[in-house]
Each structure stands twice: as structure tokens, then as C-alpha cells.
GROMACS .gro file of C-alpha atoms in nm:
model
   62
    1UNK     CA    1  10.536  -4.109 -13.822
    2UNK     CA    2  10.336  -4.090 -13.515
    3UNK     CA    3  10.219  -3.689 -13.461
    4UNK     CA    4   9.908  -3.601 -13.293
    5UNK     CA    5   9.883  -3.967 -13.123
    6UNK     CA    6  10.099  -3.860 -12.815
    7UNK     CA    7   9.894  -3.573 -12.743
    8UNK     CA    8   9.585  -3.786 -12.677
    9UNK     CA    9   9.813  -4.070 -12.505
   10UNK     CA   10   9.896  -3.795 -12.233
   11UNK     CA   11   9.597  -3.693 -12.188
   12UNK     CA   12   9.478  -4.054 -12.137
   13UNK     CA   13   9.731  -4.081 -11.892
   14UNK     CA   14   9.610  -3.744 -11.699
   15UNK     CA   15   9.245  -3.870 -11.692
   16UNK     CA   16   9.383  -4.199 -11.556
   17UNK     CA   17   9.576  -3.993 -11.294
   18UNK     CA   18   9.272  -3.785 -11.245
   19UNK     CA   19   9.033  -4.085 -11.219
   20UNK     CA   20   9.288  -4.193 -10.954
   21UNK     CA   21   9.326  -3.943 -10.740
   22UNK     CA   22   8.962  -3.855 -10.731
   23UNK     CA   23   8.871  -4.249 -10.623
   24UNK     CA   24   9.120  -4.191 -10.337
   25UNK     CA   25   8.910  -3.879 -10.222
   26UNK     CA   26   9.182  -3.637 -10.355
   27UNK     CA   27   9.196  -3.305 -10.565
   28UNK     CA   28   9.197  -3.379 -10.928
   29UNK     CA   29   9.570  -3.236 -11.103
   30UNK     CA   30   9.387  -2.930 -11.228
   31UNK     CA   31   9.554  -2.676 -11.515
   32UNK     CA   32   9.882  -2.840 -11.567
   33UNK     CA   33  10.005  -2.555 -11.799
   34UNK     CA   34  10.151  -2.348 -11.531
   35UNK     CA   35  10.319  -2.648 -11.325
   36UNK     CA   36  10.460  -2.767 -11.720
   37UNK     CA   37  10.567  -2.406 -11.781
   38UNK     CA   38  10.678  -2.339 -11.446
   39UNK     CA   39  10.979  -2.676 -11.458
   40UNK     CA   40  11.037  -2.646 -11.822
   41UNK     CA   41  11.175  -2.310 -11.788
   42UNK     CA   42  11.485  -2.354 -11.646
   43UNK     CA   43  11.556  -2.530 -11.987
   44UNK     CA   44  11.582  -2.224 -12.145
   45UNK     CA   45  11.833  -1.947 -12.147
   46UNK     CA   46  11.697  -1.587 -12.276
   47UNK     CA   47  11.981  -1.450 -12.505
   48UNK     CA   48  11.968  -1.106 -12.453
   49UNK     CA   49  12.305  -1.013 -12.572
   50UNK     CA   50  12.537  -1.158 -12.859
   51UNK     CA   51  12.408  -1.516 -12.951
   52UNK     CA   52  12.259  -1.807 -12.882
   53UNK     CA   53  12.512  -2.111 -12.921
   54UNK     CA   54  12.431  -2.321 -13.166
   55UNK     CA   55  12.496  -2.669 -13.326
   56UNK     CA   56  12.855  -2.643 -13.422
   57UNK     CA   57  12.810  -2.249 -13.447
   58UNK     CA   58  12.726  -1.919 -13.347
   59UNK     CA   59  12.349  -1.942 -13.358
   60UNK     CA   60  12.074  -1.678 -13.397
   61UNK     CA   61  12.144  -1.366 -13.286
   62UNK     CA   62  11.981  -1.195 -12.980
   0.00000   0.00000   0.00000
């Protein structure tokens, strides 16, 4: 099982990006936890009432 590995492939990949941009005379990506919060949000749905759906069922409740 690979865990842990892709954590340090991405941020390989940033410092390329970063490395990158920086040669080209541009701004470096910065914090990327608000931009990566900011788009994966809309994957989410905040079950405030009844429940979640689930796999074949109701799910948890709100």
C-alpha cells in the first residue's frame, strides 16, 4: 500500500511548479490551502436536516 508517498509526490510537483514559475520571473503558487478548500467545496453538501444519502441507504443523520 502506498500512504504517505503521495503527499511528498505533490509536493514535489508544487516545488517543480514553484521552481517554474519563479525562473519565468513570476509569483511563486503561495498557500494553496484556501484555493484547495475554496474548489473542493462544492463537493460537499451540509445536511442540515433529515440525512445524508448513503450507499444503498439512509446515511448518518444530520
Amino acid at each position: 500500500m502506498r500512504r504517505g508517498c503521495e503527499y511528498a509526490e505533490g509536493a514535489g510537483v508544487v516545488s517543480l511548479v514553484n521552481d517554474a514559475l519563479l525562473a519565468a520571473g513570476r509569483a511563486p503558487l503561495g498557500w494553496l490551502n484556501p484555493w484547495l478548500y475554496g474548489v473542493g467545496k462544492g463537493g460537499f453538501t451540509n445536511v442540515v436536516e433529515g440525512s445524508g444519502i448513503g450507499c444503498g441507504g439512509e446515511g448518518f443523520p444530520a
